[in-house]
Amino acid sequence: MPVEIAPSILAADLTRLAEQVKEAEAAGAERIHVDIMDGRFVPNLTFGPIMVEAVRRSTKVIIEAHLMIVEPERYIPDFAKAGADIIEVQQETCPHLHQTIQQIHGLHKKACVVLNPATPLATIEEVLGDVDEVLIMTVNPGFGGQQFLETTLPKIARLRQMLDARGLGCDLEVDGGIGPATAPAVVKAGANVLVAGAAVFKAKQGVAAAIQAIRAAAQV
Ligand code: DX5
Ligand code: ZN
């Protein structure tokens, strides 16, 4: 499976949002990752649908909206309308996960379910056949620039085995602390989509060189 890179604009210079997104696109980033935080599910506040709309006007690449918010079903239509292509919901916020996935598909968007580091894979076993993607958090969500949690590696590997055993071609994404140093291990474990915030937008060598460095490291 070819590896895709999804730069997270949480780490971008927001005074130059369109420019930063276009730099990532020109450097071959397959997706742009937008972190939506509500100060309740996670202890931080970030963006709403108008940010997705602004990114949409800046690029043609796939936009994923990572909803770190309680009751995501209340806002999913707004993020769909704003132009997100993939809507990512946290398992921990969805008591009716199957229904939430149906809601996303009903809006003709791809559905991704996200698991915190401590949330077991067993909690999504029954919906694996219904989702387009699973995202394994490799840090506790809420902030960019945190250190990658090594303990998530066996979980990534077990998920890849589960998907293979069922013949499911769904994407396996990782998010948190991903950069040239951690990319080889997550790809070896079975991840094929890498979110990277600080490693792309805070890199001294610039966005394009940073994306190239992650892509080179992901070739394992
Ligand atoms: C963390 C967010 C991440 C964050 C990743 O809660 O979900 O997407 O932007 O940032 P880095 O790559 O800097 O760890
Ligand atoms: Zn994220």
Tab-separated table of C-alpha atoms and ligand atoms in Angstrom:
chain	number	residue	atom	x	y	z
A	1	MET	CA	0.000	0.000	0.000
A	2	PRO	CA	1.534	3.396	-0.943
A	3	VAL	CA	2.031	5.679	2.062
A	4	GLU	CA	0.104	8.966	2.153
A	5	ILE	CA	1.095	12.059	4.145
A	6	ALA	CA	-1.464	14.335	5.816
A	7	PRO	CA	0.106	17.561	7.153
A	8	SER	CA	-1.842	18.961	10.124
A	9	ILE	CA	-2.462	22.705	9.917
A	10	LEU	CA	-2.520	22.893	13.718
A	11	ALA	CA	1.230	23.493	13.455
A	12	ALA	CA	1.029	25.824	10.429
A	13	ASP	CA	1.610	29.572	10.437
A	14	LEU	CA	-2.049	30.590	10.310
A	15	THR	CA	-1.189	34.117	9.178
A	16	ARG	CA	-0.178	32.381	5.914
A	17	LEU	CA	-2.696	29.539	5.848
A	18	ALA	CA	-3.337	29.351	2.086
A	19	GLU	CA	0.381	29.636	1.334
A	20	GLN	CA	1.269	26.867	3.796
A	21	VAL	CA	-1.448	24.560	2.437
A	22	LYS	CA	-0.311	25.219	-1.150
A	23	GLU	CA	3.298	24.484	-0.195
A	24	ALA	CA	2.216	21.136	1.246
A	25	GLU	CA	0.141	20.365	-1.849
A	26	ALA	CA	3.019	21.254	-4.201
A	27	ALA	CA	5.331	18.999	-2.170
A	28	GLY	CA	3.006	16.068	-2.819
A	29	ALA	CA	0.975	15.864	0.396
A	30	GLU	CA	-2.030	13.655	-0.376
A	31	ARG	CA	-4.277	15.168	2.312
A	32	ILE	CA	-4.624	18.120	4.671
A	33	HIS	CA	-5.555	17.268	8.273
A	34	VAL	CA	-7.691	19.753	10.238
A	35	ASP	CA	-7.845	19.263	14.031
A	36	ILE	CA	-11.185	20.309	15.513
A	37	MET	CA	-11.103	20.613	19.330
A	38	ASP	CA	-13.930	21.705	21.626
A	39	GLY	CA	-12.324	22.223	25.047
A	40	ARG	CA	-14.496	19.379	26.388
A	41	PHE	CA	-13.425	16.087	24.817
A	42	VAL	CA	-9.902	17.499	24.796
A	43	PRO	CA	-8.550	20.351	26.944
A	44	ASN	CA	-7.920	22.673	24.012
A	45	LEU	CA	-9.922	24.798	21.579
A	46	THR	CA	-9.081	25.131	17.921
A	47	PHE	CA	-11.170	25.407	14.780
A	48	GLY	CA	-14.714	25.029	13.460
A	49	PRO	CA	-16.242	24.470	10.012
A	50	ILE	CA	-15.118	27.898	8.738
A	51	MET	CA	-11.505	26.713	8.939
A	52	VAL	CA	-12.326	23.668	6.809
A	53	GLU	CA	-14.024	26.029	4.364
A	54	ALA	CA	-10.911	28.249	4.231
A	55	VAL	CA	-8.657	25.236	3.592
A	56	ARG	CA	-11.132	24.019	0.938
A	57	ARG	CA	-10.755	27.324	-0.913
A	58	SER	CA	-6.934	26.973	-0.756
A	59	THR	CA	-6.493	23.464	-2.182
A	60	LYS	CA	-7.923	20.601	-4.224
A	61	VAL	CA	-6.321	17.877	-2.093
A	62	ILE	CA	-8.343	15.636	0.207
A	63	ILE	CA	-9.317	17.333	3.473
A	64	GLU	CA	-9.845	15.292	6.614
A	65	ALA	CA	-11.641	16.819	9.599
A	66	HIS	CA	-10.505	15.171	12.857
A	67	LEU	CA	-13.388	15.848	15.266
A	68	MET	CA	-12.129	15.861	18.864
A	69	ILE	CA	-15.514	17.059	20.080
A	70	VAL	CA	-18.383	15.668	22.140
A	71	GLU	CA	-21.628	14.879	20.294
A	72	PRO	CA	-19.973	15.030	16.858
A	73	GLU	CA	-23.281	14.073	15.180
A	74	ARG	CA	-24.504	17.645	15.847
A	75	TYR	CA	-21.770	19.150	13.653
A	76	ILE	CA	-21.020	16.479	11.042
A	77	PRO	CA	-23.382	18.090	8.458
A	78	ASP	CA	-21.594	21.441	8.906
A	79	PHE	CA	-18.170	19.887	8.304
A	80	ALA	CA	-19.501	18.030	5.262
A	81	LYS	CA	-20.929	21.269	3.869
A	82	ALA	CA	-17.650	23.085	4.573
A	83	GLY	CA	-15.886	20.689	2.193
A	84	ALA	CA	-14.303	17.931	4.289
A	85	ASP	CA	-13.835	14.736	2.244
A	86	ILE	CA	-13.159	12.455	5.202
A	87	ILE	CA	-14.854	12.907	8.576
A	88	GLU	CA	-12.989	11.373	11.507
A	89	VAL	CA	-14.879	10.738	14.747
A	90	GLN	CA	-13.472	9.559	18.041
A	91	GLN	CA	-14.924	6.226	19.176
A	92	GLU	CA	-15.036	7.601	22.751
A	93	THR	CA	-17.577	10.285	21.725
A	94	CYS	CA	-19.950	7.986	19.813
A	95	PRO	CA	-22.343	5.795	21.829
A	96	HIS	CA	-24.128	5.019	18.537
A	97	LEU	CA	-21.047	4.581	16.400
A	98	HIS	CA	-22.742	2.578	13.652
A	99	GLN	CA	-25.355	5.308	13.277
A	100	THR	CA	-22.712	8.051	13.177
A	101	ILE	CA	-20.869	6.193	10.398
A	102	GLN	CA	-24.162	5.936	8.491
A	103	GLN	CA	-24.715	9.667	8.993
A	104	ILE	CA	-21.300	10.442	7.431
A	105	HIS	CA	-21.922	8.078	4.500
A	106	GLY	CA	-25.384	9.597	4.038
A	107	LEU	CA	-23.621	12.908	3.388
A	108	HIS	CA	-21.443	11.137	0.762
A	109	LYS	CA	-18.251	11.521	2.796
A	110	LYS	CA	-15.695	8.937	3.865
A	111	ALA	CA	-15.964	7.788	7.475
A	112	CYS	CA	-12.993	7.238	9.757
A	113	VAL	CA	-13.117	6.099	13.372
A	114	VAL	CA	-10.360	7.288	15.725
A	115	LEU	CA	-9.078	5.470	18.819
A	116	ASN	CA	-7.228	7.093	21.706
A	117	PRO	CA	-4.069	5.278	22.852
A	118	ALA	CA	-5.935	3.587	25.739
A	119	THR	CA	-9.060	2.622	23.760
A	120	PRO	CA	-9.005	-1.070	22.814
A	121	LEU	CA	-9.391	-2.286	19.209
A	122	ALA	CA	-12.265	-4.469	20.413
A	123	THR	CA	-14.459	-1.331	20.606
A	124	ILE	CA	-14.506	-1.034	16.807
A	125	GLU	CA	-14.532	-4.699	15.834
A	126	GLU	CA	-18.223	-4.638	14.925
A	127	VAL	CA	-17.898	-1.629	12.587
A	128	LEU	CA	-14.644	-2.517	10.826
A	129	GLY	CA	-16.540	-3.563	7.704
A	130	ASP	CA	-18.419	-0.248	7.620
A	131	VAL	CA	-15.591	2.295	7.859
A	132	ASP	CA	-13.280	3.610	5.155
A	133	GLU	CA	-10.438	4.182	7.577
A	134	VAL	CA	-9.262	3.687	11.157
A	135	LEU	CA	-7.009	6.234	12.863
A	136	ILE	CA	-4.869	5.108	15.784
A	137	MET	CA	-3.835	8.053	17.990
A	138	THR	CA	-0.132	7.774	18.774
A	139	VAL	CA	-0.349	10.541	21.409
A	140	ASN	CA	-3.208	11.576	23.683
A	141	PRO	CA	-5.204	14.050	21.591
A	142	GLY	CA	-5.324	17.763	22.373
A	143	PHE	CA	-1.987	19.268	21.405
A	144	GLY	CA	0.558	19.190	18.611
A	145	GLY	CA	4.248	18.561	19.152
A	146	GLN	CA	3.902	15.749	21.690
A	147	GLN	CA	6.137	12.720	21.919
A	148	PHE	CA	5.153	9.564	20.018
A	149	LEU	CA	3.951	6.730	22.289
A	150	GLU	CA	5.922	3.569	21.425
A	151	THR	CA	3.302	1.426	23.166
A	152	THR	CA	0.904	2.070	20.254
A	153	LEU	CA	3.084	0.071	17.815
A	154	PRO	CA	1.726	-3.413	18.718
A	155	LYS	CA	-1.804	-2.005	18.499
A	156	ILE	CA	-1.160	-0.745	14.953
A	157	ALA	CA	0.233	-4.158	14.011
A	158	ARG	CA	-2.755	-5.984	15.516
A	159	LEU	CA	-5.186	-3.732	13.646
A	160	ARG	CA	-3.392	-4.371	10.347
A	161	GLN	CA	-3.636	-8.126	11.030
A	162	MET	CA	-7.373	-7.810	11.791
A	163	LEU	CA	-7.962	-5.894	8.539
A	164	ASP	CA	-5.921	-8.370	6.494
A	165	ALA	CA	-7.633	-11.374	8.090
A	166	ARG	CA	-11.009	-9.943	7.028
A	167	GLY	CA	-9.807	-8.900	3.594
A	168	LEU	CA	-10.595	-5.244	4.324
A	169	GLY	CA	-8.676	-2.665	2.311
A	170	CYS	CA	-9.456	0.223	4.636
A	171	ASP	CA	-6.789	2.808	5.394
A	172	LEU	CA	-4.847	2.730	8.659
A	173	GLU	CA	-3.824	6.206	9.734
A	174	VAL	CA	-1.633	7.332	12.645
A	175	ASP	CA	-1.593	10.747	14.315
A	176	GLY	CA	0.750	12.287	16.889
A	177	GLY	CA	4.512	12.605	17.105
A	178	ILE	CA	5.035	11.355	13.542
A	179	GLY	CA	8.152	12.505	11.662
A	180	PRO	CA	11.213	11.047	9.924
A	181	ALA	CA	12.316	9.353	13.165
A	182	THR	CA	9.019	7.561	13.878
A	183	ALA	CA	7.686	6.979	10.335
A	184	PRO	CA	9.681	3.753	9.717
A	185	ALA	CA	8.272	1.985	12.795
A	186	VAL	CA	4.613	2.920	12.163
A	187	VAL	CA	4.819	1.942	8.487
A	188	LYS	CA	6.490	-1.360	9.390
A	189	ALA	CA	3.676	-1.972	11.874
A	190	GLY	CA	1.115	-1.448	9.096
A	191	ALA	CA	0.126	2.228	8.916
A	192	ASN	CA	-0.386	3.678	5.417
A	193	VAL	CA	-1.486	7.255	6.197
A	194	LEU	CA	0.740	9.492	8.334
A	195	VAL	CA	-0.495	12.719	9.948
A	196	ALA	CA	2.355	15.122	10.701
A	197	GLY	CA	2.043	18.589	12.224
A	198	ALA	CA	5.236	19.861	13.821
A	199	ALA	CA	7.445	17.645	11.610
A	200	VAL	CA	6.065	19.423	8.519
A	201	PHE	CA	5.233	22.995	9.511
A	202	LYS	CA	7.830	23.617	12.236
A	203	ALA	CA	10.704	22.027	10.313
A	204	LYS	CA	13.693	24.332	9.861
A	205	GLN	CA	14.328	23.067	6.322
A	206	GLY	CA	10.838	24.136	5.161
A	207	VAL	CA	7.615	22.334	4.259
A	208	ALA	CA	8.688	20.675	0.996
A	209	ALA	CA	11.952	19.245	2.369
A	210	ALA	CA	10.160	18.092	5.517
A	211	ILE	CA	7.537	16.181	3.516
A	212	GLN	CA	10.276	14.611	1.379
A	213	ALA	CA	12.144	13.552	4.530
A	214	ILE	CA	9.048	11.844	5.961
A	215	ARG	CA	8.327	10.117	2.641
A	216	ALA	CA	11.908	8.866	2.394
A	217	ALA	CA	11.797	7.558	5.963
A	218	ALA	CA	8.478	5.815	5.246
A	219	GLN	CA	10.072	3.733	2.482
A	220	VAL	CA	10.737	0.600	4.493
B	1	DX5	C1	-3.313	15.949	18.297
B	1	DX5	C2	-3.828	16.138	16.898
B	1	DX5	C3	-2.780	15.966	15.882
B	1	DX5	C4	-1.658	16.984	15.915
B	1	DX5	C5	-0.425	16.240	15.520
B	1	DX5	O1	-4.364	15.992	19.181
B	1	DX5	O2	-4.862	15.224	16.617
B	1	DX5	O3	-3.313	15.886	14.548
B	1	DX5	O4	-1.866	18.069	15.045
B	1	DX5	O5	0.672	17.075	15.725
B	1	DX5	P1	2.162	16.536	15.761
B	1	DX5	O6	2.412	15.854	14.442
B	1	DX5	O7	2.950	17.784	15.944
B	1	DX5	O8	2.271	15.578	16.907
B	2	ZN	ZN	-5.424	15.045	14.460
